[in-house]
CSV table of C-alpha atoms in Angstrom, one decimal:
chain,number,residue,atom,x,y,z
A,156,UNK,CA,10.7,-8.5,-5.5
A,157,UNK,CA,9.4,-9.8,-2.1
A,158,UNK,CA,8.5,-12.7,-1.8
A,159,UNK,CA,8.4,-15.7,1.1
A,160,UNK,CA,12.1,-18.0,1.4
A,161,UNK,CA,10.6,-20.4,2.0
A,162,UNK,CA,6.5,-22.0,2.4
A,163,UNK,CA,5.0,-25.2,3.6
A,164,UNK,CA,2.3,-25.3,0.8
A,165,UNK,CA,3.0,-24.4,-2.6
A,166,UNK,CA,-0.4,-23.5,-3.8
A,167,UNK,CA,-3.4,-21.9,-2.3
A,168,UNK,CA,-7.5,-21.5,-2.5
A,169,UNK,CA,-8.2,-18.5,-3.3
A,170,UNK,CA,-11.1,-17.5,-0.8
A,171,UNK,CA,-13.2,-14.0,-0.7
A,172,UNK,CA,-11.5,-10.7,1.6
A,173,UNK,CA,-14.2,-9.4,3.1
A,174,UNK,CA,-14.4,-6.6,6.0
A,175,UNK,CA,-12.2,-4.0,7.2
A,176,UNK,CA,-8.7,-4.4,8.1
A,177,UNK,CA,-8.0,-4.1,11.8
A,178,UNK,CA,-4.3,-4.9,12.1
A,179,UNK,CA,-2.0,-2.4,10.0
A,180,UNK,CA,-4.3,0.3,10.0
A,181,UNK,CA,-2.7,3.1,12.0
A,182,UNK,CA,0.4,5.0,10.9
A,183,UNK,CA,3.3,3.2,13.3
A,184,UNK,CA,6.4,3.8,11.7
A,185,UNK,CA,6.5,7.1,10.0
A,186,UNK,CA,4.6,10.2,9.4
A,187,UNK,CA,2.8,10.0,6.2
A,188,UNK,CA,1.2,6.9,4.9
A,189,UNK,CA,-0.9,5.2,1.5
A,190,UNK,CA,-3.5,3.2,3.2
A,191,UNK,CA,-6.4,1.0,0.8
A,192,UNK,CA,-9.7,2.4,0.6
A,193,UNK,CA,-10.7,-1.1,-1.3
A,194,UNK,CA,-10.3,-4.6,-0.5
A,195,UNK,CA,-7.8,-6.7,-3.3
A,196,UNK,CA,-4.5,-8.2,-4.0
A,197,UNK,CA,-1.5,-6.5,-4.7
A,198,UNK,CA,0.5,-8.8,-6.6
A,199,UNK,CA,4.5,-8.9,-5.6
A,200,UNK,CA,5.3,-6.7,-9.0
A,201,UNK,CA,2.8,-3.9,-8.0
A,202,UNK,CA,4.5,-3.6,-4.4
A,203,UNK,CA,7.9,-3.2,-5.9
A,204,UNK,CA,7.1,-0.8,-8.6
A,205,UNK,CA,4.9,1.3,-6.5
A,206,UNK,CA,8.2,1.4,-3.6
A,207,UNK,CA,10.4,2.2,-6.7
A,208,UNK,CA,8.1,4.6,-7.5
A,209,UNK,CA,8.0,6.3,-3.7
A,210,UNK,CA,12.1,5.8,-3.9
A,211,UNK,CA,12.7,7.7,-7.1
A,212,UNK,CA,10.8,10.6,-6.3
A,213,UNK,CA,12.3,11.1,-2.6
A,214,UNK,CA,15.6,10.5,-3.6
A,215,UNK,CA,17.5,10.8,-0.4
A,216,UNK,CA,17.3,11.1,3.5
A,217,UNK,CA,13.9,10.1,3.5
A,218,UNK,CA,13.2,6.5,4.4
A,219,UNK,CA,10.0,3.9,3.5
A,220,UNK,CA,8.6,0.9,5.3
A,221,UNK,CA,6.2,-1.1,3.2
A,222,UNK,CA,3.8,-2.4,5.2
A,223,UNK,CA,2.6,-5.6,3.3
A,224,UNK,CA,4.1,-8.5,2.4
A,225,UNK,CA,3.1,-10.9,-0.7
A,226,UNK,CA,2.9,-14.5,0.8
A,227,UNK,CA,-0.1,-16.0,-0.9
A,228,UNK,CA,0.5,-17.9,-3.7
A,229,UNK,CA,-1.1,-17.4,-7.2
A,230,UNK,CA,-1.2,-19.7,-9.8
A,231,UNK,CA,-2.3,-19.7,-13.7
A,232,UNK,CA,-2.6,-22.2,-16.0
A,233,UNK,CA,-0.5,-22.1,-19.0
A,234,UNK,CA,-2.2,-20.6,-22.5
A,235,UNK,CA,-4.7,-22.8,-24.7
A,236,UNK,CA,-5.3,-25.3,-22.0
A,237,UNK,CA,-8.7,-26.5,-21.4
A,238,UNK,CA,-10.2,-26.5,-18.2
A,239,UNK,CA,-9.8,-28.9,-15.4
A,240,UNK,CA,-6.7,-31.6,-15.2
A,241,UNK,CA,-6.1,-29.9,-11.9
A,242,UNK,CA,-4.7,-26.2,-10.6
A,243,UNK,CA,-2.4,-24.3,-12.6
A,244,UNK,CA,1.3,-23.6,-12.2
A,245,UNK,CA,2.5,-21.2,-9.2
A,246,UNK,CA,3.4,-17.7,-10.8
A,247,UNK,CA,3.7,-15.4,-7.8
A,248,UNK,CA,3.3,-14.1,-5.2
A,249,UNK,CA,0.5,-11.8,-3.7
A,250,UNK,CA,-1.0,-9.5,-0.6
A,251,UNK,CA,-4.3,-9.5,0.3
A,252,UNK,CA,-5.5,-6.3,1.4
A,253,UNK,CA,-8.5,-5.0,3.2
A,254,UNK,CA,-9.9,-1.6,3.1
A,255,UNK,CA,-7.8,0.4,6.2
A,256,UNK,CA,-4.9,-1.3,5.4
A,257,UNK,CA,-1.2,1.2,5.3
A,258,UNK,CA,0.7,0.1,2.8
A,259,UNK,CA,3.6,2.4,2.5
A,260,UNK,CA,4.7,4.6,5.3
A,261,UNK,CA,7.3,7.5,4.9
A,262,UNK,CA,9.5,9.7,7.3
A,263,UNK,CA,12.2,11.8,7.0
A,264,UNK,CA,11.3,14.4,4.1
A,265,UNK,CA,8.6,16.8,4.0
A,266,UNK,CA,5.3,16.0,3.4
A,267,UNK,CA,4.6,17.9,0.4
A,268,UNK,CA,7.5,15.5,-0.8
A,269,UNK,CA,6.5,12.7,0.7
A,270,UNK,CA,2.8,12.9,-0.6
A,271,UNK,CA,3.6,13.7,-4.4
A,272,UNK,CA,5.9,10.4,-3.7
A,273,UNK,CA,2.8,8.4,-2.5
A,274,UNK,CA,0.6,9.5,-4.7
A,275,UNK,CA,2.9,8.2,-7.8
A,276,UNK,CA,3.0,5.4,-6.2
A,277,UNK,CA,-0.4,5.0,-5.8
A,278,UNK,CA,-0.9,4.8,-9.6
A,279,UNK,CA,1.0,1.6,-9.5
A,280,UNK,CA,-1.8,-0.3,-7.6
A,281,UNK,CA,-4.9,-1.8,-8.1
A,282,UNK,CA,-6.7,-0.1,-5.5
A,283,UNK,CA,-8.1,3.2,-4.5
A,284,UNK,CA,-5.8,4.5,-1.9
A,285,UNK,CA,-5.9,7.8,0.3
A,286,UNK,CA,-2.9,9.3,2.0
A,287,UNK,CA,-3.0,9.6,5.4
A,288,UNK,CA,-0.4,11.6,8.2
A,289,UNK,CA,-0.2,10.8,11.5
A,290,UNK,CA,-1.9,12.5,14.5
A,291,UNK,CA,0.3,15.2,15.3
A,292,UNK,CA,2.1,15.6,12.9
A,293,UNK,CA,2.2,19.3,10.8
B,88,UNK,CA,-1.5,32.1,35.7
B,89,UNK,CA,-3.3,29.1,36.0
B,90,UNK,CA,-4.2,27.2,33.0
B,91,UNK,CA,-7.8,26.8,31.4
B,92,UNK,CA,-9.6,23.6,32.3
B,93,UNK,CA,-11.8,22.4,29.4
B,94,UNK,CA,-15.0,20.7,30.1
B,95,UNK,CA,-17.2,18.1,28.4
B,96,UNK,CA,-20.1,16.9,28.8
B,97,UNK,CA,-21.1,13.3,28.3
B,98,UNK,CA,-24.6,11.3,29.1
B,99,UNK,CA,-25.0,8.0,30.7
B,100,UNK,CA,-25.8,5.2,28.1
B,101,UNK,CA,-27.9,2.8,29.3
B,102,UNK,CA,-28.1,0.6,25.7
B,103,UNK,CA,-25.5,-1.7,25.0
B,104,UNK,CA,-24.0,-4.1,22.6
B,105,UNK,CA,-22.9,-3.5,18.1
B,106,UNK,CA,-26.7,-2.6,17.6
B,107,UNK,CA,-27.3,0.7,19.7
B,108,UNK,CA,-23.9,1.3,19.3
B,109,UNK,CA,-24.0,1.5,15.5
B,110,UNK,CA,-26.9,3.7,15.5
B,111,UNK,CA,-25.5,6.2,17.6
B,112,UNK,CA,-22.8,6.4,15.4
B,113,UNK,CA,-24.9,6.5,12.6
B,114,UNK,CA,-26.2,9.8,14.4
B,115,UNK,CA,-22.8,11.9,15.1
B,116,UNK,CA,-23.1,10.3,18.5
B,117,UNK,CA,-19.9,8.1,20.0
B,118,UNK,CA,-20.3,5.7,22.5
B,119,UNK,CA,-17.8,5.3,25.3
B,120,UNK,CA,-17.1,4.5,28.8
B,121,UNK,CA,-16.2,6.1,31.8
B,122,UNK,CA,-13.8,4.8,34.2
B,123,UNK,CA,-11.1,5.6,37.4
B,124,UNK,CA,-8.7,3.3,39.9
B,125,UNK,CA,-11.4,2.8,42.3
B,126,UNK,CA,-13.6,1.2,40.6
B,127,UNK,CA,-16.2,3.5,38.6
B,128,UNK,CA,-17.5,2.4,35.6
B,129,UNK,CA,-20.2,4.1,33.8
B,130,UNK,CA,-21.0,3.6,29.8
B,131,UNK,CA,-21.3,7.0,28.5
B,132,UNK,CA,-22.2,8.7,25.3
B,133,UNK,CA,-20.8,12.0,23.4
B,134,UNK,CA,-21.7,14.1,20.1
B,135,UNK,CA,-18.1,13.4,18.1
B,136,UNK,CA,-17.8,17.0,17.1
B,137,UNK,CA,-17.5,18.5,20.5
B,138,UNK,CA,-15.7,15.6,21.5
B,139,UNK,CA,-12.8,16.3,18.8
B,140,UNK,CA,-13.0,19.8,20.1
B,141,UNK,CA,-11.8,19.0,23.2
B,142,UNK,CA,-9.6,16.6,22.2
B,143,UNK,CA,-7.7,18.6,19.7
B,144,UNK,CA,-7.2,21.2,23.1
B,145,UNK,CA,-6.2,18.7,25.7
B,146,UNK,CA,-4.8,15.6,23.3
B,147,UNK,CA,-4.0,12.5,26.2
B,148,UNK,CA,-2.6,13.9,28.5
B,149,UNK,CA,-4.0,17.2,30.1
B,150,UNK,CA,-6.8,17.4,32.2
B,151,UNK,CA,-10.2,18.5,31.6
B,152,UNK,CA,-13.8,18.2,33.4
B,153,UNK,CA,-15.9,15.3,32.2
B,154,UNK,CA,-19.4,16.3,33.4
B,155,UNK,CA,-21.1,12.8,33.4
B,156,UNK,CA,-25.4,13.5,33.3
B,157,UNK,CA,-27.3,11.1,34.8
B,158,UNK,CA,-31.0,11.7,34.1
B,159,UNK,CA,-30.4,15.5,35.0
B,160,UNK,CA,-27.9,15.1,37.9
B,161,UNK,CA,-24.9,15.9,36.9
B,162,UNK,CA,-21.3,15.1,38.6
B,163,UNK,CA,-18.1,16.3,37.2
B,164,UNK,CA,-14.8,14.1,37.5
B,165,UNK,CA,-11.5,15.3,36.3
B,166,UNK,CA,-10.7,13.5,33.7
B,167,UNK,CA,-7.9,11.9,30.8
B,168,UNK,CA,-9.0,10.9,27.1
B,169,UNK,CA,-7.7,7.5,27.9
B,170,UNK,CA,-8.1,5.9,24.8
B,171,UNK,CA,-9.9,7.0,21.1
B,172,UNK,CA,-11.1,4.2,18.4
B,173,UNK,CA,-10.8,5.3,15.2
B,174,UNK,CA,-12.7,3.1,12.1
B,175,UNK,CA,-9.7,1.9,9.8
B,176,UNK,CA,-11.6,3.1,7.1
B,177,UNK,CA,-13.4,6.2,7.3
B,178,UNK,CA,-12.0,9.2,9.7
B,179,UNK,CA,-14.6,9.3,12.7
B,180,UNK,CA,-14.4,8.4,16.2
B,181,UNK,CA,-16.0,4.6,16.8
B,182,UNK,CA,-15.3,4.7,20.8
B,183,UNK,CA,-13.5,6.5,23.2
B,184,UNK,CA,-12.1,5.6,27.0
B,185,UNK,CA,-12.3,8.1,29.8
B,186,UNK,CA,-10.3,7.5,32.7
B,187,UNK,CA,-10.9,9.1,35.9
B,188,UNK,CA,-7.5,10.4,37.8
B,189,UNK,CA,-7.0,11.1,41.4
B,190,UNK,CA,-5.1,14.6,41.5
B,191,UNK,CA,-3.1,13.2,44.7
B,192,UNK,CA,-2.1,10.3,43.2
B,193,UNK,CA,0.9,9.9,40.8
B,194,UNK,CA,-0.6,8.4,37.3
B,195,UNK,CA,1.8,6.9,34.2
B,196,UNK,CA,1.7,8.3,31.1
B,197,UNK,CA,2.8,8.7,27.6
B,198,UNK,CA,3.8,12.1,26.5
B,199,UNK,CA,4.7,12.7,23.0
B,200,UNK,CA,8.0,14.4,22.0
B,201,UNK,CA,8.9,17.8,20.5
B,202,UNK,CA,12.0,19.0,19.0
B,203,UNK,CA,12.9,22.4,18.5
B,204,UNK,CA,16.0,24.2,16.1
B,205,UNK,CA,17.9,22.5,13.4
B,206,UNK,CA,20.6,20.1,14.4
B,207,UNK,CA,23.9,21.4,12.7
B,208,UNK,CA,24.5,18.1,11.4
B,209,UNK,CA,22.0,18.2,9.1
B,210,UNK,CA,24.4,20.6,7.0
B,211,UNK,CA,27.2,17.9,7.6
B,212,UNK,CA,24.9,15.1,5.7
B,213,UNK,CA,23.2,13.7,8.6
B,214,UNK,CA,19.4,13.4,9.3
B,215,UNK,CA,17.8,13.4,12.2
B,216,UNK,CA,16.3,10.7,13.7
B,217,UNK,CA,13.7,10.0,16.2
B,218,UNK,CA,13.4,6.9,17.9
B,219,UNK,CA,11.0,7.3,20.6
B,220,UNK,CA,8.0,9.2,19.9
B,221,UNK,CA,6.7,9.1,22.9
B,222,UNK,CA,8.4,8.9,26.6
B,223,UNK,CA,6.8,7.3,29.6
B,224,UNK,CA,6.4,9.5,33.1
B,225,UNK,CA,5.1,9.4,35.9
B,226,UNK,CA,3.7,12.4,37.9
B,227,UNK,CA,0.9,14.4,39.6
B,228,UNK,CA,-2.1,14.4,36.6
B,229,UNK,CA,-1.8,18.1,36.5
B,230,UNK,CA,1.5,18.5,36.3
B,231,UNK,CA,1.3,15.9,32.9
B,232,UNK,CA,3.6,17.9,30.4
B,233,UNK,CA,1.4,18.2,27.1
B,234,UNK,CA,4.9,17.2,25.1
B,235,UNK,CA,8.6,16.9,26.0
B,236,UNK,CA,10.5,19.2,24.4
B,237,UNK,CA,14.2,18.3,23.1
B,238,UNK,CA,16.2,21.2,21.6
B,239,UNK,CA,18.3,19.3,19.2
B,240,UNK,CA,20.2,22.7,17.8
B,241,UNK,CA,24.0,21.5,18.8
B,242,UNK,CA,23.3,17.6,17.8
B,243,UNK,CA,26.4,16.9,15.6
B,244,UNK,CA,26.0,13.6,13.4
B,245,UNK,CA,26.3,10.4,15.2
B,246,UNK,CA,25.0,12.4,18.0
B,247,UNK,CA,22.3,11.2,20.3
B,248,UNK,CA,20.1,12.6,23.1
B,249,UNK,CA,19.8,9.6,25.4
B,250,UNK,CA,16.6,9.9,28.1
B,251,UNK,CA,18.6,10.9,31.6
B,252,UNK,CA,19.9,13.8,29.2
B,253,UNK,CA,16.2,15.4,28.8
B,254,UNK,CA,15.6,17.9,31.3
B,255,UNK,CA,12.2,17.2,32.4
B,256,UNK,CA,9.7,19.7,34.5
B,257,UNK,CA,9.5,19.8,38.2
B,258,UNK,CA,7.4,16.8,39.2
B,259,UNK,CA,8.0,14.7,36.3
B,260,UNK,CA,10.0,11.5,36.3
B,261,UNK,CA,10.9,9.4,33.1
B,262,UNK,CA,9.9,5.6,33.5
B,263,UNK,CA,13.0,4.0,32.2
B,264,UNK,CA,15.4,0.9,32.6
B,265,UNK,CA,18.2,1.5,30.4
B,266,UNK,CA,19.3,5.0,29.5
B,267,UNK,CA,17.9,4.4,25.8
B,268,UNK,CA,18.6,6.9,23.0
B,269,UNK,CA,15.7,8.9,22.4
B,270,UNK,CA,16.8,10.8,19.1
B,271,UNK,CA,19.9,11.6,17.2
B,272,UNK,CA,21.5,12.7,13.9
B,273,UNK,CA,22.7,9.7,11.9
B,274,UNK,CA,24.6,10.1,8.6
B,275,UNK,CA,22.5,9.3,5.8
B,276,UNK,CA,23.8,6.2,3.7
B,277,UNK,CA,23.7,6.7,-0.2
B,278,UNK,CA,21.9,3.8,-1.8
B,279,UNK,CA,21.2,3.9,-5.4
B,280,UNK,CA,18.3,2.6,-7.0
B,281,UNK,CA,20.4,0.4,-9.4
B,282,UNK,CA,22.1,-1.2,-6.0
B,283,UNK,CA,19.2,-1.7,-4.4
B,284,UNK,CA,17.6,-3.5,-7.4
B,285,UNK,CA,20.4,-5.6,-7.8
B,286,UNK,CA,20.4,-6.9,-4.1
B,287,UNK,CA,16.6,-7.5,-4.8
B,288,UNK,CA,17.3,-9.4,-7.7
B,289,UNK,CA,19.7,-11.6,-5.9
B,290,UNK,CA,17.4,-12.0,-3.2
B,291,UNK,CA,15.2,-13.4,-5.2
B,292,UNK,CA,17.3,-15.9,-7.4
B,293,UNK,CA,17.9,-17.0,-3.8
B,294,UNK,CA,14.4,-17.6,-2.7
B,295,UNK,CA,14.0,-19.4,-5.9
B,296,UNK,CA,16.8,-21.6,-5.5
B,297,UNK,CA,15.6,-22.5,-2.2
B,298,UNK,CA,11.9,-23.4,-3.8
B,299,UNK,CA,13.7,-25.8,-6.0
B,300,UNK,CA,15.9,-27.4,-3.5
């Protein structure tokens, strides 16, 4: 699973995503793409089963650049704690996501392919997602 | 036969700033601006779905007749679709750059590229890969190329069309330093799933190691 080697502070506020994403929102890489239709955090879990998901159903030749990378720390108190006594435990890792965002991008197999692979793996994630292909491409 | 020159017409926009530009959007409208080498500048406005009409005929990199009205007098300018902003969100036009060309003068552009046939190395378990979408040239505006075409047909694997192999029209030069590979047929790599898991895996127990160092 991804996650950063190595970090300067090992736990985080949370803070509030608000807007529209303007970096990452065009297709750069390949020729079909998953892009976020809602703002949230796709925890490091959600990106690796949603690329393992993409993988499996391309199978071959076809190639995948994920386009977000978990580096904000989560934590979580353990179970039948009270509250307070300070901030939990780290337990992973997470990407926050805007609406616009691409998350996956794929090239090298058809699109017909390629978008039954993106939409599988959209099912993996908490947001609402919408497949996008890049201008000019048939 | 000479070739069809589209024409659009735009309107001076004389309101400025997020808030008149949001509610022309809100009305089909897309704000933009209008400019050229010697200095022109002029802050237009265009209905989106003639706009995409044109667009989808001449893409960047023909050139068409923007016909600029300015309360009733009109000029026309041959023009490029510079630049088109796109909301990350929903799929309409937010702005759009025209730019003005000089048909004497040379102009630099980026002209997207085309392949045609089926490299006979795909049969040999190779794929073909593209590495530059898009090539720079230089050249008269009209004689812009609306795509470079590469016919990739004899392209065995671990071939590669580099850029002073592409035969480019009359009039058109590539803008290059080093003769750069602009596509080729690579043999594909077998990864399974189960390997790639694995090396995942370790990744991680590494990062985590690190964390507790």
């Amino acid at each position: 699973m991804l996650a950063p080697r190595k970090v300067k502070y090992r736990k985080r506020q949370k803070g509030r995503i608000k807007g529209k994403a303007q970096r990452g929102s065009t297709v750069s890489f390949g020729d079909i793409a998953l892009k976020t239709l809602d703002h949230g955090k796709l925890t490091s879990q959600q990106i690796e089963s949603a690329r393992v998901a993409i993988m499996r159903h391309i199978k071959r030749g076809g190639q995948v650049w994920i386009r977000v990378f978990p580096d904000v720390p989560i934590t979580k108190k353990p179970a039948e704690v009270r509250m307070g006594k300070g901030k939990g435990a780290p337990e992973g890792w997470c990407a926050p996501v805007k609406p616009g965002r691409i998350l996956y991008e794929v090239k090298g197999v058809s699109l017909e392919l390629a978008k039954e692979a993106l939409k599988r793996a959209s099912y993996k994630l908490p947001v609402r997602t919408t497949i996008v292909v890049k201008e000019g491409v048939e | 036969m000479a070739k069809e020159v589209s024409t659009l017409t735009v309107t001076e926009r004389t309101a400025t700033g997020k808030g008149p530009n949001r509610r022309l959007r809100m009305q089909g409208i897309v704000p933009g601006v209008y400019y050229d080498q010697h200095g022109t500048n002029v802050m237009v406005q265009v209905p989106e779905v003639p706009l995409r009409k044109v667009y989808a005929k001449v893409g960047g990199t023909q050139v068409f007749h923007l016909e600029i009205d300015r309360n009733g007098k009109k000029d026309t300018f041959p023009a490029l679709v510079w630049r088109m902003k796109h909301d990350p969100v929903r799929p309409i036009v937010t702005h759009v750059d025209f730019f003005g060309v000089d048909l004497d003068k040379d102009i630099k552009v980026f002209v997207n590229v085309v392949t045609t046939g089926t490299p006979k190395g795909l049969q040999l378990g190779g794929k073909l890969d593209i590495f530059r979408d898009q090539l720079e040239v230089n050249c008269k505006p009209l004689s812009i190329p609306e795509h470079i075409e590469i016919d990739v047909t004899d392209l065995d694997v671990n071939d590669n069309v580099h850029i002073e192999d592409i035969k480019l029209p009359e009039g058109v030069e590539a803008l290059y330093e080093e003769n750069f590979a602009v596509l080729g047929v690579t043999p594909i790599v077998e990864t399974s799933l189960e390997d790639e898991e694995a090396e995942a895996e370790a990744e991680t127990a590494e990062a985590d190691e690190t964390e507790a160092e």
